[in-house]
Structures are given as C-alpha cells and as structure tokens.
PDB file of C-alpha atoms and ligand atoms in Angstrom:
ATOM      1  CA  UNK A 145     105.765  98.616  91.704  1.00 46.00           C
ATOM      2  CA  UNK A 146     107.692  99.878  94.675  1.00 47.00           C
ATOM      3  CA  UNK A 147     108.070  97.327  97.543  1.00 50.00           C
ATOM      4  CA  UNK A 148     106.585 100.116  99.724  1.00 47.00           C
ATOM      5  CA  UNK A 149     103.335 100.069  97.975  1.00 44.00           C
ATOM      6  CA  UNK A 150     102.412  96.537  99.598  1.00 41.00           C
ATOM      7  CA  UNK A 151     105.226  93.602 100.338  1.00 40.00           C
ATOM      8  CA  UNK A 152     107.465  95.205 102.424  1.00 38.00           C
ATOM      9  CA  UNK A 153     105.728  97.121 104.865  1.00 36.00           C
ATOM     10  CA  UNK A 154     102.118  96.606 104.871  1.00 35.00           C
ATOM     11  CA  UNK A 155     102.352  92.751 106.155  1.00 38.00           C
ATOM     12  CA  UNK A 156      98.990  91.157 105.355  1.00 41.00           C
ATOM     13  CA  UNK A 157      97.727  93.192 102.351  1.00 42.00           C
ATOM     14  CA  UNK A 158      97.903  91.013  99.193  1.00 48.00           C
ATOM     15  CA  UNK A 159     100.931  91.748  96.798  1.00 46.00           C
ATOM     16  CA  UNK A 160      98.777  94.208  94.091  1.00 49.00           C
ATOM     17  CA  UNK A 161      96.877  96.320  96.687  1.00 48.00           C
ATOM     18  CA  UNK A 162      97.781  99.854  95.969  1.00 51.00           C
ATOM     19  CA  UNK A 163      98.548 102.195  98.791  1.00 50.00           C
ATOM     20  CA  UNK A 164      98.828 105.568  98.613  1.00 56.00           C
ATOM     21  CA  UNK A 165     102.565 106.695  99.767  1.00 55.00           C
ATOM     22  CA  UNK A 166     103.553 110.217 100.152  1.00 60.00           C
ATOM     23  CA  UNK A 167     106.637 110.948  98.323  1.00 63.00           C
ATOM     24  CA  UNK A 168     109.768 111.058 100.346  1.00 66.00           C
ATOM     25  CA  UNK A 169     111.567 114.639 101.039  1.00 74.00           C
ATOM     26  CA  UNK A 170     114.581 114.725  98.643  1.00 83.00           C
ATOM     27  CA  UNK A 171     117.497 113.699 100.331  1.00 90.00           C
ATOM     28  CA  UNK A 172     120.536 116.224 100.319  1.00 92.00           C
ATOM     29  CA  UNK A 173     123.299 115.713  98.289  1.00 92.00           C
ATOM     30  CA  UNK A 174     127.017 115.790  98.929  1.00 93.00           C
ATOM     31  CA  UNK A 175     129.461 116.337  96.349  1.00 91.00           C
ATOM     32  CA  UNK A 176     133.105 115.471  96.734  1.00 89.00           C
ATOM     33  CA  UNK A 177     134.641 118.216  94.031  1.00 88.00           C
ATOM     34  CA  UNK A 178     132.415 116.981  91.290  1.00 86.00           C
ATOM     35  CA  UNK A 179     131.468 113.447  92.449  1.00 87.00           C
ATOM     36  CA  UNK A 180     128.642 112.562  94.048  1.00 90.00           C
ATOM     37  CA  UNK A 181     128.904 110.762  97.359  1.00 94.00           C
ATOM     38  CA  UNK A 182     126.403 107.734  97.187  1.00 95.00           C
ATOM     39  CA  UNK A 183     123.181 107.967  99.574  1.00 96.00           C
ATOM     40  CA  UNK A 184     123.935 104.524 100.857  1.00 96.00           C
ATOM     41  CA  UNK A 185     127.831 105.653 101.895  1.00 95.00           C
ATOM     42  CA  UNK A 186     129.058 106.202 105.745  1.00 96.00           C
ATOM     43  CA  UNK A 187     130.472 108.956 106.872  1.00 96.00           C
ATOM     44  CA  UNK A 188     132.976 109.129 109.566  1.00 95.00           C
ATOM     45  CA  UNK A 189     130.861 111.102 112.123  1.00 94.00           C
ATOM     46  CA  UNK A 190     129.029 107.880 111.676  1.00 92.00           C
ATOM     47  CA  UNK A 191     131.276 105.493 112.295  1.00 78.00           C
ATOM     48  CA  UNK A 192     130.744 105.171 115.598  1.00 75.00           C
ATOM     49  CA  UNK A 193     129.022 102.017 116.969  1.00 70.00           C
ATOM     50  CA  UNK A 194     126.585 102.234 119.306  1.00 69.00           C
ATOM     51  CA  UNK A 195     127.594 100.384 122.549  1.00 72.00           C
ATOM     52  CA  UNK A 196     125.093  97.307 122.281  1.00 78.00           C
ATOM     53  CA  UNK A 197     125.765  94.188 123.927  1.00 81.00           C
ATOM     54  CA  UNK A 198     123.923  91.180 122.338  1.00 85.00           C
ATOM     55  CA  UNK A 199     122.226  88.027 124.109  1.00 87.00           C
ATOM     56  CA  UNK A 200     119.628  85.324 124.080  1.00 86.00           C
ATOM     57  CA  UNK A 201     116.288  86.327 123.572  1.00 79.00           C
ATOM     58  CA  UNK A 202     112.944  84.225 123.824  1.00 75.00           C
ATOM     59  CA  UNK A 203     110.459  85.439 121.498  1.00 67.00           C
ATOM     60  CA  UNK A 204     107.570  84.270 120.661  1.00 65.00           C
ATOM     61  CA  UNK A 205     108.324  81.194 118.361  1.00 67.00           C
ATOM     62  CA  UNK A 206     111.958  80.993 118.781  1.00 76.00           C
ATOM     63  CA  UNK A 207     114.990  81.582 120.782  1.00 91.00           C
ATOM     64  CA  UNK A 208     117.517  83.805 119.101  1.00 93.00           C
ATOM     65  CA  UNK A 209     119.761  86.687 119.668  1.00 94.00           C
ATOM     66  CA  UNK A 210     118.841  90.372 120.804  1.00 92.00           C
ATOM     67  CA  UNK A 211     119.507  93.415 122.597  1.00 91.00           C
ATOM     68  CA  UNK A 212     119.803  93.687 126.332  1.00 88.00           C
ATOM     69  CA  UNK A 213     117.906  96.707 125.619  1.00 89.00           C
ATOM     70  CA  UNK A 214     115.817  95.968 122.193  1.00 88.00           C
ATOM     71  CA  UNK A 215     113.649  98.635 121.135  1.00 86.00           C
ATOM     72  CA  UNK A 216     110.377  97.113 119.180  1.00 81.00           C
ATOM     73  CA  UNK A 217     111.094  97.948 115.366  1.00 82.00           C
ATOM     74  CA  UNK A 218     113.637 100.064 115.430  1.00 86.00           C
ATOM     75  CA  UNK A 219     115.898  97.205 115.777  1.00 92.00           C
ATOM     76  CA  UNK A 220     113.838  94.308 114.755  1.00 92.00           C
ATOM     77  CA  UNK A 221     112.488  93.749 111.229  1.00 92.00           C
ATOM     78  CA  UNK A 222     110.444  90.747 110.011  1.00 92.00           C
ATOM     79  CA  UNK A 223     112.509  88.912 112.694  1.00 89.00           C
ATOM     80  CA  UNK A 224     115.642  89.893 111.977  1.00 93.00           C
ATOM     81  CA  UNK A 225     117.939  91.611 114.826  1.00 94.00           C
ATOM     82  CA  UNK A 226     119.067  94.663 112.740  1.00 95.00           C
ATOM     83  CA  UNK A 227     122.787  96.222 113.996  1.00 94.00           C
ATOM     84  CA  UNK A 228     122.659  99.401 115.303  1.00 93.00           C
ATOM     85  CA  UNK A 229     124.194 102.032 113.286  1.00 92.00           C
ATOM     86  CA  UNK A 230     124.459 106.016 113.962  1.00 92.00           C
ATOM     87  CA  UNK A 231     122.820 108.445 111.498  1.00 93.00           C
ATOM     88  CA  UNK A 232     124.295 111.356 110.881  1.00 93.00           C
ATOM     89  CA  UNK A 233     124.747 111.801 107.099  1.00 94.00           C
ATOM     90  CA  UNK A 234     127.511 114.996 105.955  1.00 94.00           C
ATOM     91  CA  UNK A 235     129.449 114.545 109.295  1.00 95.00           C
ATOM     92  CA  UNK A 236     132.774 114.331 108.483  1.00 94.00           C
ATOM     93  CA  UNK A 237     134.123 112.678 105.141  1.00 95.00           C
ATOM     94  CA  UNK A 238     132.291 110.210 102.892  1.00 95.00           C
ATOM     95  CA  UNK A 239     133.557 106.476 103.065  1.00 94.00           C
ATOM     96  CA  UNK A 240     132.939 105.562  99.466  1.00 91.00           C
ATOM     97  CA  UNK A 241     134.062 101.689  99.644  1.00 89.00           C
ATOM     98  CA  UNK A 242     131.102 100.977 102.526  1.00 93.00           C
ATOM     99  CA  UNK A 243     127.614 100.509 103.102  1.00 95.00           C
ATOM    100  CA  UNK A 244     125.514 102.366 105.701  1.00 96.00           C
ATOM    101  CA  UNK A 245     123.495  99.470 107.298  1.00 96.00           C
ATOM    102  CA  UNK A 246     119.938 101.546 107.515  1.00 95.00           C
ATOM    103  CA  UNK A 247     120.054 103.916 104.637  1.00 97.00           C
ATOM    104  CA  UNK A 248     120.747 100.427 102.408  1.00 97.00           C
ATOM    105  CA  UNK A 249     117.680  99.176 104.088  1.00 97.00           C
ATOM    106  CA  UNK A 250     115.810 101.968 103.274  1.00 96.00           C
ATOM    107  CA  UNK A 251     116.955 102.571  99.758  1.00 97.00           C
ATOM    108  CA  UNK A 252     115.860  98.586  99.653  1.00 97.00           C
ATOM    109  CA  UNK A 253     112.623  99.433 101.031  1.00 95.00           C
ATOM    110  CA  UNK A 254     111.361 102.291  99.551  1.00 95.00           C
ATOM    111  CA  UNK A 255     113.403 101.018  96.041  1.00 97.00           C
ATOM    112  CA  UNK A 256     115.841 104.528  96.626  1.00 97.00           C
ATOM    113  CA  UNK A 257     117.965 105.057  94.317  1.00 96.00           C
ATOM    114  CA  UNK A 258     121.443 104.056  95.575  1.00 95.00           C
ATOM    115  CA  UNK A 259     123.281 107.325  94.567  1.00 94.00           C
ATOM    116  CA  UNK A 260     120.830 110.173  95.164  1.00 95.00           C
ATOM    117  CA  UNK A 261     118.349 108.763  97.658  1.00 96.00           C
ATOM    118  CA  UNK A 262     115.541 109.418  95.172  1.00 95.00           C
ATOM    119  CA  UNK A 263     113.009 107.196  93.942  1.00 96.00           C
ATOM    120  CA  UNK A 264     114.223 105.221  91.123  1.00 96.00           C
ATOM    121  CA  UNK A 265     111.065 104.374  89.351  1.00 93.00           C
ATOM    122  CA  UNK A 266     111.630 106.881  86.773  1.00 90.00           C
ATOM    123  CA  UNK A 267     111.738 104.988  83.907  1.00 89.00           C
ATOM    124  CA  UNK A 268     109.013 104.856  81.354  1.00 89.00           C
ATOM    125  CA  UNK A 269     108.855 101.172  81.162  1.00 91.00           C
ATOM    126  CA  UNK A 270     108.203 100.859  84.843  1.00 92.00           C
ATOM    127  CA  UNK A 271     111.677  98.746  85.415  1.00 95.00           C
ATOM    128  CA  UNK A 272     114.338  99.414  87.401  1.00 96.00           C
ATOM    129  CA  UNK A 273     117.952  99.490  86.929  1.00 95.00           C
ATOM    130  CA  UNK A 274     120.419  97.712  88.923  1.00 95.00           C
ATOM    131  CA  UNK A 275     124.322  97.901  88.834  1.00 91.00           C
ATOM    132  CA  UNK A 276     125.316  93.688  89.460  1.00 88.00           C
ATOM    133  CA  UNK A 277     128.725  92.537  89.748  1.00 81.00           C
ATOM    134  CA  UNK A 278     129.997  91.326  86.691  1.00 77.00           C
ATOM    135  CA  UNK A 279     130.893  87.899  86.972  1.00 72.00           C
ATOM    136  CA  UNK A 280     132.522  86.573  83.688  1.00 67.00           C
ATOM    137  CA  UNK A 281     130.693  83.187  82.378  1.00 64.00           C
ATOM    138  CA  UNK A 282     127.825  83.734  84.793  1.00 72.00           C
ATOM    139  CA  UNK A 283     124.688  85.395  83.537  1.00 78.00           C
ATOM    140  CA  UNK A 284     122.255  87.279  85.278  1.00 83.00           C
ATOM    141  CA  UNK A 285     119.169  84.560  86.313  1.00 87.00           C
ATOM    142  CA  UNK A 286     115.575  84.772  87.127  1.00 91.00           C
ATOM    143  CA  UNK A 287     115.747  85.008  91.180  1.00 94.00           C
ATOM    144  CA  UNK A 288     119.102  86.930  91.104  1.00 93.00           C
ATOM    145  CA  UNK A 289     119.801  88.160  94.651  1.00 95.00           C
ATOM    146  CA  UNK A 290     121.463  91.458  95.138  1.00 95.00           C
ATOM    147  CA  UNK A 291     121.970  93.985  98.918  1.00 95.00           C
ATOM    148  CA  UNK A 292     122.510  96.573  96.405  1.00 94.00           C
ATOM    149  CA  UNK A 293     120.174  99.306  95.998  1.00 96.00           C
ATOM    150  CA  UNK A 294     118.972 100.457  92.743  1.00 97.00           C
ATOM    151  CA  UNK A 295     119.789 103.059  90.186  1.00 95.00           C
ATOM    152  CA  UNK A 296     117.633 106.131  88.724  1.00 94.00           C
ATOM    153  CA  UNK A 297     117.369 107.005  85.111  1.00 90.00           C
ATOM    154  CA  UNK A 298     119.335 110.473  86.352  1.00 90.00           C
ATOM    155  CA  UNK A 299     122.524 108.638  87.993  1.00 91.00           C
ATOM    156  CA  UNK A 300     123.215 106.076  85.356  1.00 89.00           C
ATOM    157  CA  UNK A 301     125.280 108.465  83.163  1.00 86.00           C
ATOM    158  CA  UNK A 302     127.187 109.879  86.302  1.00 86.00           C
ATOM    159  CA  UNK A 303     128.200 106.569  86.590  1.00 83.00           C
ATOM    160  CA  UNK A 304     128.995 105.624  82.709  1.00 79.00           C
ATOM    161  CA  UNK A 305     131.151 109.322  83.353  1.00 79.00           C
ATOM    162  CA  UNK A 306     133.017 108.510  86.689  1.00 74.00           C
ATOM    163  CA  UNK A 307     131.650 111.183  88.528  1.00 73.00           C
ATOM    164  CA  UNK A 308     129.721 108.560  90.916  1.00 75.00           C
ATOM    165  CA  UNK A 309     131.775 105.696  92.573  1.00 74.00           C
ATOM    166  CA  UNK A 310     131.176 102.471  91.162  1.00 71.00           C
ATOM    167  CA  UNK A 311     132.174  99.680  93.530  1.00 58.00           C
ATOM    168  CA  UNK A 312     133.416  97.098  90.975  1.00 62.00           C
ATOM    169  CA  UNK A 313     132.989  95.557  87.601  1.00 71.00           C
ATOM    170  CA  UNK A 314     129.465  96.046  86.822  1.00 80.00           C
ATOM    171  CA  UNK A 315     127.158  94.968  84.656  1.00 85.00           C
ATOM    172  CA  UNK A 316     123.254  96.994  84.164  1.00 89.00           C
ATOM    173  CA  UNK A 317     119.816  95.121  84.546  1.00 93.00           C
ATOM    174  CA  UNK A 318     116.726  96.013  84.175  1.00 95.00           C
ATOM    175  CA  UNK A 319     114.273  94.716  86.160  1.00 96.00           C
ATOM    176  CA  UNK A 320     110.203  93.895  86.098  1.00 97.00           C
ATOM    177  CA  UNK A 321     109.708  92.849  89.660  1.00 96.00           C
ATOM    178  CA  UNK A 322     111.423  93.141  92.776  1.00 97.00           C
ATOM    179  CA  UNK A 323     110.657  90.933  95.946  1.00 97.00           C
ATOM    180  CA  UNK A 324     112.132  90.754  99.472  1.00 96.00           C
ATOM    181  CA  UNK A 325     114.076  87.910 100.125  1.00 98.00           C
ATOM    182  CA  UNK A 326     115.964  88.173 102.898  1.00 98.00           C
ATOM    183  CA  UNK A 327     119.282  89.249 104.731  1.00 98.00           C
ATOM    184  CA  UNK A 328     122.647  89.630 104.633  1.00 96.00           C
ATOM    185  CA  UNK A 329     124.722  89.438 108.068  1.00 96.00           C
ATOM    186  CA  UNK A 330     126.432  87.668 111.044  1.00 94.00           C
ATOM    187  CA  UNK A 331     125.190  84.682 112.071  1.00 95.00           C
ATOM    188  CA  UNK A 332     125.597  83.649 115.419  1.00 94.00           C
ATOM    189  CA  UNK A 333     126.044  80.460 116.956  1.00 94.00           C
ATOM    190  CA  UNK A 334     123.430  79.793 120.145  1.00 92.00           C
ATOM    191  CA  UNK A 335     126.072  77.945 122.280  1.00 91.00           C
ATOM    192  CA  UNK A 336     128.416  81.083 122.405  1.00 91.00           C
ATOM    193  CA  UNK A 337     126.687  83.978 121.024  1.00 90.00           C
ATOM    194  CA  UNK A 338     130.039  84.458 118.850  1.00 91.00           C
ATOM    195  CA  UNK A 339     129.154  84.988 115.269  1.00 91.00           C
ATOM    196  CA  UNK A 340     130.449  82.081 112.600  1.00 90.00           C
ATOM    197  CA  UNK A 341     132.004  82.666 109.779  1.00 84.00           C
ATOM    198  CA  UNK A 342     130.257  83.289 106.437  1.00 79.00           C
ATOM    199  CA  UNK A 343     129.581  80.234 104.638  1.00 74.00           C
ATOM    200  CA  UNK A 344     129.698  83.170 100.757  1.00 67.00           C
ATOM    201  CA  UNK A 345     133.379  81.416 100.058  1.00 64.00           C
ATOM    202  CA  UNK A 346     134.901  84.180 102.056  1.00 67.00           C
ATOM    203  CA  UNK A 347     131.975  87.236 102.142  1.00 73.00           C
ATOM    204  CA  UNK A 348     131.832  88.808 104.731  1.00 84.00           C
ATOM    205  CA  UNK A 349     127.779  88.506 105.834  1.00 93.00           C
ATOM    206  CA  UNK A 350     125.870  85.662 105.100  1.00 95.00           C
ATOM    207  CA  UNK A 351     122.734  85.480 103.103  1.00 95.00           C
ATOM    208  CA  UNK A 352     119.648  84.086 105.157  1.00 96.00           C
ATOM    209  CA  UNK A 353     116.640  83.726 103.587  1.00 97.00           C
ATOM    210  CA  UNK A 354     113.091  85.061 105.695  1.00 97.00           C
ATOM    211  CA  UNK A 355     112.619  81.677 106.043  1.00 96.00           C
ATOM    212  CA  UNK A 356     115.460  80.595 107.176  1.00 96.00           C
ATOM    213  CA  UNK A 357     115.421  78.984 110.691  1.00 94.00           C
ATOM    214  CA  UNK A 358     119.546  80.960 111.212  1.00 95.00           C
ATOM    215  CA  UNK A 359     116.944  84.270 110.812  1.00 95.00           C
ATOM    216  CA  UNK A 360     116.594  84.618 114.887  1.00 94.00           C
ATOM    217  CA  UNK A 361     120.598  84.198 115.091  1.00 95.00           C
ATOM    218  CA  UNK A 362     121.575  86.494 112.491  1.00 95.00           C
ATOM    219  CA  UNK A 363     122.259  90.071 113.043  1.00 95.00           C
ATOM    220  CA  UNK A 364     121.245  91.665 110.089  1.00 97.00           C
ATOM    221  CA  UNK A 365     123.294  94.067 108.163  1.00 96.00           C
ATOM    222  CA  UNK A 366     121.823  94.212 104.660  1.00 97.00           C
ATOM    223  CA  UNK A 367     118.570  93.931 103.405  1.00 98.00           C
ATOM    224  CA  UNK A 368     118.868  91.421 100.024  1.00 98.00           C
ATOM    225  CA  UNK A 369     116.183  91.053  97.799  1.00 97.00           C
ATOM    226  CA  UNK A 370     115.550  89.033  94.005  1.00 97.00           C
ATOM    227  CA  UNK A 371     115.197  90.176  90.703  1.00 97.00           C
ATOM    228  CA  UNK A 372     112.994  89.090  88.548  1.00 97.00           C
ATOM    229  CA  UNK A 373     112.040  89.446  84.170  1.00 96.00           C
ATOM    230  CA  UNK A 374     115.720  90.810  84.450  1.00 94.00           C
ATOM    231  CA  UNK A 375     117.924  92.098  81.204  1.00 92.00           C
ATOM    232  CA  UNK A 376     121.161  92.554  81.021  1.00 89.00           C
ATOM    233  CA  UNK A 377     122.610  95.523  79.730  1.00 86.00           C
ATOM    234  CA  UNK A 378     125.784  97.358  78.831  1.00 81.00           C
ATOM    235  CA  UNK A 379     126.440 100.364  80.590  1.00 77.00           C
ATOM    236  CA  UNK A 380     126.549 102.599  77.935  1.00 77.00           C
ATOM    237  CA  UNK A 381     123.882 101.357  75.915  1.00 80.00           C
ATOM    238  CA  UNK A 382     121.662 102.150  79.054  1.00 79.00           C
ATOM    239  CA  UNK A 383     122.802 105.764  78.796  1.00 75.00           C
ATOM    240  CA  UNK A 384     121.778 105.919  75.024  1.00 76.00           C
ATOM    241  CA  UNK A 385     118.368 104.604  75.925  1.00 73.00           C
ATOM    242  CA  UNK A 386     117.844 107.000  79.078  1.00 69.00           C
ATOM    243  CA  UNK A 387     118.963 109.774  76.988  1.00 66.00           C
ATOM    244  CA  UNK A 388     116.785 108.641  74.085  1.00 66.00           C
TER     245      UNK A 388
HETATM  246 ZN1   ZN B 641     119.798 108.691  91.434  1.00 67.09          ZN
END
C-alpha cells in the first residue's frame, strides 16, 4: 500500500482505509549520454537557497524554530520546519552525489520511485524494492530506517548495468510495509538558534523520530521512514526475478 493511500497524508483516517488517488503525471526524464539522472538529484539552477532567516516560534504546544515568514504547509509538515529548497528540475547540470530536499519528500510520500519519479509499486507481489547501504556484518532488521526513496521494477536493471548512479555499496530489499517514521535534519539548539552537531557518528542530519520532543527544533531535510517483512537480496538476483 502506498503511504499516500492513508498514513501520510490523510491524518485521522485509520491505516487500511482506501482512498482513491489519481495517478501522478509522469515526471520527465533527463539523460546524461545514456545515464539516467535520478528524480531525487539537484540541479545547479537549483542550488540556490532561498534567503530564509530562522527564529523562535510559539506554536501551539511547543516553542521551536520557524520562519520569520512561514507559510502554513508549504514549509511545515507534521511539525517539522521543512528547509526551503528551489524547484527547478533540468536547469543546468545534474548533481548526482545529492539529494533534493522536496522531491525526496515526495518520492517518500507518494513511495516514487527514486530514479524515474514513477510509482514504484509495480511489482506483482505488492513489495517494494529498496537500494540500503551495505553494511558488512549488519543485516537488514525489522524497523530498518532508510531517507532513501524506493526503486521500480523498470530501474533495477539500469542500476545492476551502471547506467543509473548508485550512491554506494548497496544491498536490495524487498519490502511488505512501509511506515513514516520521522526526519532527518539540523537540529537546533533553543538558547542560540545555531544548529548542533549530528549525534549519526559523524552524518550529517540527524534522525528525529515524529515523536521526538527535538521535532520543533529540527529543520527537516529528509523525510525517513521504516521497513518492515523486509528481504534481502542480491542485486542481480533481483534483475533475474523482475525479468522473470
Ligand atoms: Zn524507476
């Protein structure tokens, strides 16, 4: 089930209510010679922040951080401050190695496929595949928290061939059930308004949980959400099976 059908944007409906969604337009695609330049990459006619200055805000529970000039839910999600980014996808060249903060968020959302921008519930079995780091001696756990976005059936062998980026050492999952769990970002402290540094041994956003009481001091970068029934798979084997 997509997290767009009921837990991430419908608030009080209960987890299995189905709601109709109309299909999001396909997202262009950008090609550098033959490689496809992830949905959830920058460009440099984005890279330009947004002049925002952030202070103390009183909401209505808590005191946390804001805009001088916060704008309802475009910046503000479940109580998160979200940074501003610009949006301007094509302009300029791709920066393969980085995130965009709102297209992660909405590849998160809507469960967007991290490469093309298209849904990624198109396998048969109803799971999803995500690309993990792999972390030698670990294993992949019930609860496994990722900010990465996942992959379609149709983009896994572009990435088994190298003609899509692959950040680092992966390792494929599929996954039953997806929930949202929190985010990833600066943290800041309420006697300076400076953000800390990350408490991730040396990442460079922290995670906060939704319920979290850091949530009204963090300025939220990521969207992170768990994984759960999750199996881990080789790469390649995955490709066999979507081909199959
Ligand atoms: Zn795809």
């Amino acid at each position: 089930m997509r997290l767009d059908q009921c837990r991430s944007t419908t608030g009080g409906l209960p987890p299995d209510c189905p709601v109709a969604v109309p299909r999001r337009p396909r997202p262009r695609q950008y090609f550098v010679g033959t490689m496809r330049v992830p949905y959830i990459a920058p460009w440099t006619g984005e890279n330009v922040p947004p002049r925002t200055a952030i202070t103390t805000r009183y909401g209505r529970s808590d005191m946390g951080i804001g805009y001088a000039d916060e704008y309802g839910i475009a910046d503000r999600r479940r109580g998160a401050l979200w940074i501003r980014v610009s949006v301007n996808p094509g302009a300029g060249g791709p920066l393969l190695d980085r995130v965009h903060a709102l297209r992660q968020r909405q590849a998160m959302t809507h469960m967007l496929c991290q490469y093309c921008g298209r849904p990624a519930d198109d396998r048969s079995d109803g799971r999803y595949v995500f690309l993990l780091p792999a972390v030698t001696g670990r294993l992949i756990t019930d609860g496994e928290r990722t900010a990465t976005p996942p992959v379609c059936g149709g983009c896994v062998p572009e990435v088994v061939r190298g003609r899509a980026p692959l950040r680092r050492g992966c390792v494929a999952v599929l996954v039953e059930d997806v929930t949202v769990w929190g985010v990833a970002g600066m943290v800041y402290a309420p006697e300076t308004l400076k953000p800390v540094p990350s408490e991730d041994g040396g990442e460079r956003f922290t995670l906060v949980a939704y319920d979290d009481p850091r949530l009204p001091w963090t300025l939220a970068c990521r969207e992170v959400v768990s994984l759960h029934g999750c199996t881990a798979m080789d790469l390649e084997d995955l490709t066999e099976q979507t081909a199959a």
